[in-house]
Amino acid sequence: MKQTRNAVIVGAGPGGLAAALLLAKSGVKVTIVEKRGEVGGRTSTLEQDGFKFDIGPTFFLYPRVLKEIFASAGYDLDREVPMTRLDPQYRLVFGAGGELLATPNVERMEKAIANISPEDAARFHKFITHNRVKLDKFLPFLQAPFESWRDLMKPSMMKLLPLLAPWRSLDSDLQVHFKDERIRLGFSFQSKYLGMSPFRCPSLFSILSFLEYEHGVFHPTGGCGAVTRAMARIATELGVEILLDEPVDKVLIEKGKAVGVKTANRTLAADAVVVNADFAGAMRRMVPNQARNKWTDERLAKKRFSCSTFMMYLGIDGRYDDVSHHTIFLARDYKQNLKDIEEVHQLSDDPSFYVQNACVTDRSLAPDGQSTLYVLLPVTHEAGKVDWTKEAPRYRQLALKQMEKIGLHDVERRIRTEKILTPTGWADDFDLYKGATFSMAHSLDQMLHLRPHNRFEDVGKMYLVGGGTHPGSGLPVIFESARITSRLLLEDLKMEPHWTTNAGAGSVLSQDELVGAIS
């Protein structure tokens, strides 16, 4: 295909790679400029002493969006990246007592819920049906840009208000379905994918747990980093040039429009610039403050940002075959743990945590007879109240102690390789503003048209992709942002997209089912 226009993409994360596939397939000459030595950004692989760890995301959800992007480029995701659908999806351990082995099998899930709350088990099916409708109805809006309040006020959007109930928090919304607080936590901890508390997160995001049960939780062989490596390979086959170890110093702007980027080694001219990097960090580093009207440094400092994470990547002797692939421990006083993270900005003494024990599914991640443990503790972002040079050793010991609560004993003695990443590390190594691993919080005043726009409003011919723009964080949503952004860019270049978007979530409900589910 003759390429008459060119675009530079800053960052080889999942959003940038997805945009590269779509733009290259549509005839744009694409160059990706990546500051790190490998592709993937936070969705990349840490290799150390023969062990392999996902750096960031470990849950692969709703593969439909990426399947469509691969298909539009002429590739089959299932063939390019083999995946295992997990059953059970994960194990939930409640500090307040009880466990829940989450499974996509409805009958078994109802029995698992009944072990904790028989009354709530009977409501599981209605919860699934209700959220199937919610996703079906809202999906077209997740696939469209929101560039002003007028997009929000469209009649079709206003009709959704009773179903979306934006005036309710996620936990309040779940109280309609489940009475036991532990069960509600089991269907709302997913708000941590957005770096938010379920007591503040908008009710729309009940669709996150629904996606897990309806469409599955997957483990890509080799980890989620295998997905971005496959995307980079395909992009290269489509003619995309990927420059590694090439940090961008600044976006070149002339007469209010982006005309390229400058690195230490070269200047790259472009008809359009796509930024796939942490939004606040990238703006402060690459775009002069005076070139920004709405998103100045001063305004960014006043925005709410997500939590951060304390990470431990452990390569160990032997395996814990009786521990699930994914295990989430929810602290006894979950609300206080969240308050410590979001309001007080201090470290909890009894924190919630998550452990991925991936080698029970994928033994390619470790040498024979050994395995990997990925340990994540949600913590406050950088707010000037935690000195990680002092706290990291103490929190490491606390994390090892907490892990005993899910059956992981004697871990420290078995460690053969280890890496720790704190919020300071996220800020320094990945240029995340305040070390916030999920970018800006997804509160109602920072969503849709109130989030940085896919077609960036402060600089012409500049576009955003990734968790910092609409629709938000999480791999499926980031892939959707790539489609939105790519369509806008091509529209501005007066080019046609060479792909189609299949609207809807693949479910068909009768009118009676729709009315019943909404009511």
Short mmCIF file of C-alpha atoms in Angstrom, two decimals, residues 65 135 137-148 150-152 154 156-157 160 447-455 464 469-472 476-477 479-488 491 499 501-504:
data_model
loop_
_atom_site.label_atom_id
_atom_site.label_comp_id
_atom_site.label_asym_id
_atom_site.label_seq_id
_atom_site.Cartn_x
_atom_site.Cartn_y
_atom_site.Cartn_z
CA VAL A 65 -11.03 -6.11 21.02
CA LEU A 135 -22.25 -3.49 28.60
CA LYS A 137 -25.88 -0.60 25.85
CA PHE A 138 -22.75 1.30 26.87
CA LEU A 139 -20.24 -0.36 24.53
CA PRO A 140 -20.92 2.00 21.59
CA PHE A 141 -20.00 4.92 23.87
CA LEU A 142 -16.78 3.21 24.91
CA GLN A 143 -15.97 2.95 21.20
CA ALA A 144 -16.58 6.65 20.47
CA PRO A 145 -14.62 9.79 21.34
CA PHE A 146 -15.94 12.25 23.92
CA GLU A 147 -14.68 15.68 22.95
CA SER A 148 -17.15 17.97 24.73
CA ARG A 150 -22.34 17.87 23.99
CA ASP A 151 -21.28 14.24 23.45
CA LEU A 152 -22.49 13.50 26.96
CA LYS A 154 -26.81 13.19 23.31
CA SER A 156 -28.93 8.16 23.30
CA MET A 157 -26.54 8.79 26.21
CA LEU A 160 -28.70 5.24 29.58
CA MET A 447 -14.10 10.53 32.77
CA LEU A 448 -15.47 10.79 29.23
CA HIS A 449 -15.07 14.39 27.94
CA LEU A 450 -13.43 15.41 31.23
CA ARG A 451 -10.50 13.09 30.59
CA PRO A 452 -7.67 14.21 28.25
CA HIS A 453 -9.11 13.83 24.75
CA ASN A 454 -7.98 11.25 22.20
CA ARG A 455 -7.60 14.16 19.80
CA LEU A 464 -3.37 10.41 22.88
CA THR A 469 -7.18 9.24 27.82
CA HIS A 470 -10.73 8.08 27.05
CA PRO A 471 -12.02 5.42 27.73
CA GLY A 472 -9.44 4.74 30.52
CA PRO A 476 -9.18 -4.00 26.64
CA VAL A 477 -10.03 -0.33 27.15
CA PHE A 479 -6.91 -1.23 22.90
CA GLU A 480 -10.24 0.50 22.33
CA SER A 481 -8.56 3.88 22.84
CA ALA A 482 -6.19 2.92 20.01
CA ARG A 483 -9.14 2.40 17.67
CA ILE A 484 -10.76 5.70 18.65
CA THR A 485 -7.53 7.65 18.30
CA SER A 486 -6.58 6.01 15.01
CA ARG A 487 -9.98 6.83 13.49
CA LEU A 488 -9.66 10.49 14.52
CA GLU A 491 -10.11 11.47 9.61
CA TRP A 499 -10.83 -1.95 9.52
CA THR A 501 -15.50 -2.29 14.59
CA ASN A 502 -18.07 -4.89 15.59
CA ALA A 503 -20.46 -3.14 17.92
CA GLY A 504 -21.99 -5.01 20.82
#
